[in-house]
Amino acid sequence: MIKVPAEKAKQTAEAFIHRNIIEECADAIPGFRHGELMVSHEGDGQLCVMCNWTDKAAYEQWVASPIRDKQNVDALGFLTEKGYEATDMHTLMFDSLHTVAQK
């Protein structure tokens, strides 16, 4: 989750896309399934980066990856450069309980 001033949400999302954050996840860890970058419809500056992994071990491999460390440095650098606080970016982990896919 990333919180930025509402008027900067689109610019922040574009910087994230330009940096290829999700693509690097996919290339770095075999257990990567898919990822999305979402912007809140509420106009409140909330961005959500959601990645899905085959299992917890794949996610932990990602957490320990030097590529992720570099991404965090770049993302925090972008945020602080724009005057945002580092506390405006945080990671949440969820266990999947139920999935429905279109047939």
Tab-separated table of C-alpha atoms in Angstrom:
chain	number	residue	atom	x	y	z
A	1	MET	CA	0.000	0.000	0.000
A	2	ILE	CA	1.252	3.445	-0.891
A	3	LYS	CA	-0.431	6.673	0.211
A	4	VAL	CA	0.413	9.877	-1.610
A	5	PRO	CA	-1.365	13.220	-1.956
A	6	ALA	CA	-4.457	12.626	-4.079
A	7	GLU	CA	-3.292	14.936	-6.871
A	8	LYS	CA	-0.049	12.899	-7.171
A	9	ALA	CA	-1.594	9.418	-7.385
A	10	LYS	CA	-1.465	9.168	-11.200
A	11	GLN	CA	2.121	10.491	-11.345
A	12	THR	CA	3.200	8.028	-8.653
A	13	ALA	CA	1.512	5.124	-10.456
A	14	GLU	CA	3.201	6.100	-13.721
A	15	ALA	CA	6.612	6.229	-11.981
A	16	PHE	CA	5.959	2.774	-10.504
A	17	ILE	CA	5.039	1.391	-13.934
A	18	HIS	CA	8.026	3.078	-15.590
A	19	ARG	CA	10.331	1.524	-12.949
A	20	ASN	CA	9.005	-1.979	-13.927
A	21	ILE	CA	8.478	-3.020	-10.326
A	22	ILE	CA	5.986	-5.816	-11.036
A	23	GLU	CA	7.871	-7.034	-14.096
A	24	GLU	CA	11.002	-7.423	-11.965
A	25	CYS	CA	9.029	-9.510	-9.476
A	26	ALA	CA	7.901	-11.783	-12.287
A	27	ASP	CA	11.417	-12.133	-13.717
A	28	ALA	CA	13.198	-12.642	-10.392
A	29	ILE	CA	11.172	-15.324	-8.610
A	30	PRO	CA	9.798	-18.492	-10.247
A	31	GLY	CA	6.897	-18.589	-7.768
A	32	PHE	CA	5.433	-15.299	-9.017
A	33	ARG	CA	1.911	-15.762	-10.403
A	34	HIS	CA	0.655	-12.273	-11.210
A	35	GLY	CA	0.694	-8.703	-10.045
A	36	GLU	CA	-1.445	-5.591	-10.305
A	37	LEU	CA	-1.099	-1.910	-9.571
A	38	MET	CA	-4.399	-0.336	-8.533
A	39	VAL	CA	-5.389	3.247	-7.761
A	40	SER	CA	-8.302	3.976	-5.433
A	41	HIS	CA	-11.485	5.312	-7.020
A	42	GLU	CA	-12.009	7.375	-3.877
A	43	GLY	CA	-9.523	9.996	-5.075
A	44	ASP	CA	-7.668	9.704	-1.772
A	45	GLY	CA	-4.178	8.983	-3.121
A	46	GLN	CA	-4.182	5.311	-2.167
A	47	LEU	CA	-2.296	2.929	-4.447
A	48	CYS	CA	-2.239	-0.822	-3.975
A	49	VAL	CA	0.382	-3.130	-5.438
A	50	MET	CA	-0.901	-6.672	-5.279
A	51	CYS	CA	1.265	-9.651	-6.175
A	52	ASN	CA	0.272	-13.288	-5.987
A	53	TRP	CA	2.797	-16.037	-5.280
A	54	THR	CA	2.553	-19.833	-5.557
A	55	ASP	CA	3.261	-20.206	-1.844
A	56	LYS	CA	4.731	-18.521	1.211
A	57	ALA	CA	8.224	-19.805	0.373
A	58	ALA	CA	8.144	-17.976	-2.983
A	59	TYR	CA	7.000	-14.788	-1.259
A	60	GLU	CA	9.772	-15.121	1.342
A	61	GLN	CA	12.275	-15.643	-1.479
A	62	TRP	CA	11.043	-12.345	-2.924
A	63	VAL	CA	11.295	-10.592	0.449
A	64	ALA	CA	14.933	-11.726	0.737
A	65	SER	CA	15.783	-10.749	-2.853
A	66	PRO	CA	18.364	-8.006	-3.445
A	67	ILE	CA	16.152	-6.854	-6.339
A	68	ARG	CA	13.361	-6.077	-3.859
A	69	ASP	CA	15.832	-4.202	-1.666
A	70	LYS	CA	16.779	-2.038	-4.654
A	71	GLN	CA	13.121	-1.455	-5.515
A	72	ASN	CA	12.416	-0.322	-1.956
A	73	VAL	CA	15.352	2.105	-2.094
A	74	ASP	CA	14.093	3.486	-5.410
A	75	ALA	CA	10.468	3.729	-4.234
A	76	LEU	CA	11.390	5.402	-0.950
A	77	GLY	CA	13.717	7.741	-2.848
A	78	PHE	CA	10.875	8.713	-5.171
A	79	LEU	CA	8.517	9.268	-2.248
A	80	THR	CA	10.927	11.379	-0.223
A	81	GLU	CA	11.950	13.343	-3.326
A	82	LYS	CA	8.284	14.260	-3.761
A	83	GLY	CA	7.980	15.205	-0.088
A	84	TYR	CA	6.104	12.106	1.116
A	85	GLU	CA	6.956	10.236	4.291
A	86	ALA	CA	8.498	6.759	4.259
A	87	THR	CA	5.649	5.646	6.543
A	88	ASP	CA	3.305	6.209	3.605
A	89	MET	CA	4.455	2.871	2.115
A	90	HIS	CA	3.878	-0.439	3.860
A	91	THR	CA	3.563	-4.126	3.092
A	92	LEU	CA	0.666	-6.345	4.087
A	93	MET	CA	0.576	-10.106	3.608
A	94	PHE	CA	-2.654	-12.044	3.140
A	95	ASP	CA	-3.388	-15.771	2.944
A	96	SER	CA	-5.788	-16.725	0.178
A	97	LEU	CA	-8.922	-18.375	1.514
A	98	HIS	CA	-11.150	-18.383	-1.540
A	99	THR	CA	-10.564	-17.708	-5.221
A	100	VAL	CA	-13.052	-17.609	-8.066
A	101	ALA	CA	-11.911	-17.397	-11.673
A	102	GLN	CA	-13.968	-16.939	-14.804
A	103	LYS	CA	-14.337	-20.219	-16.697
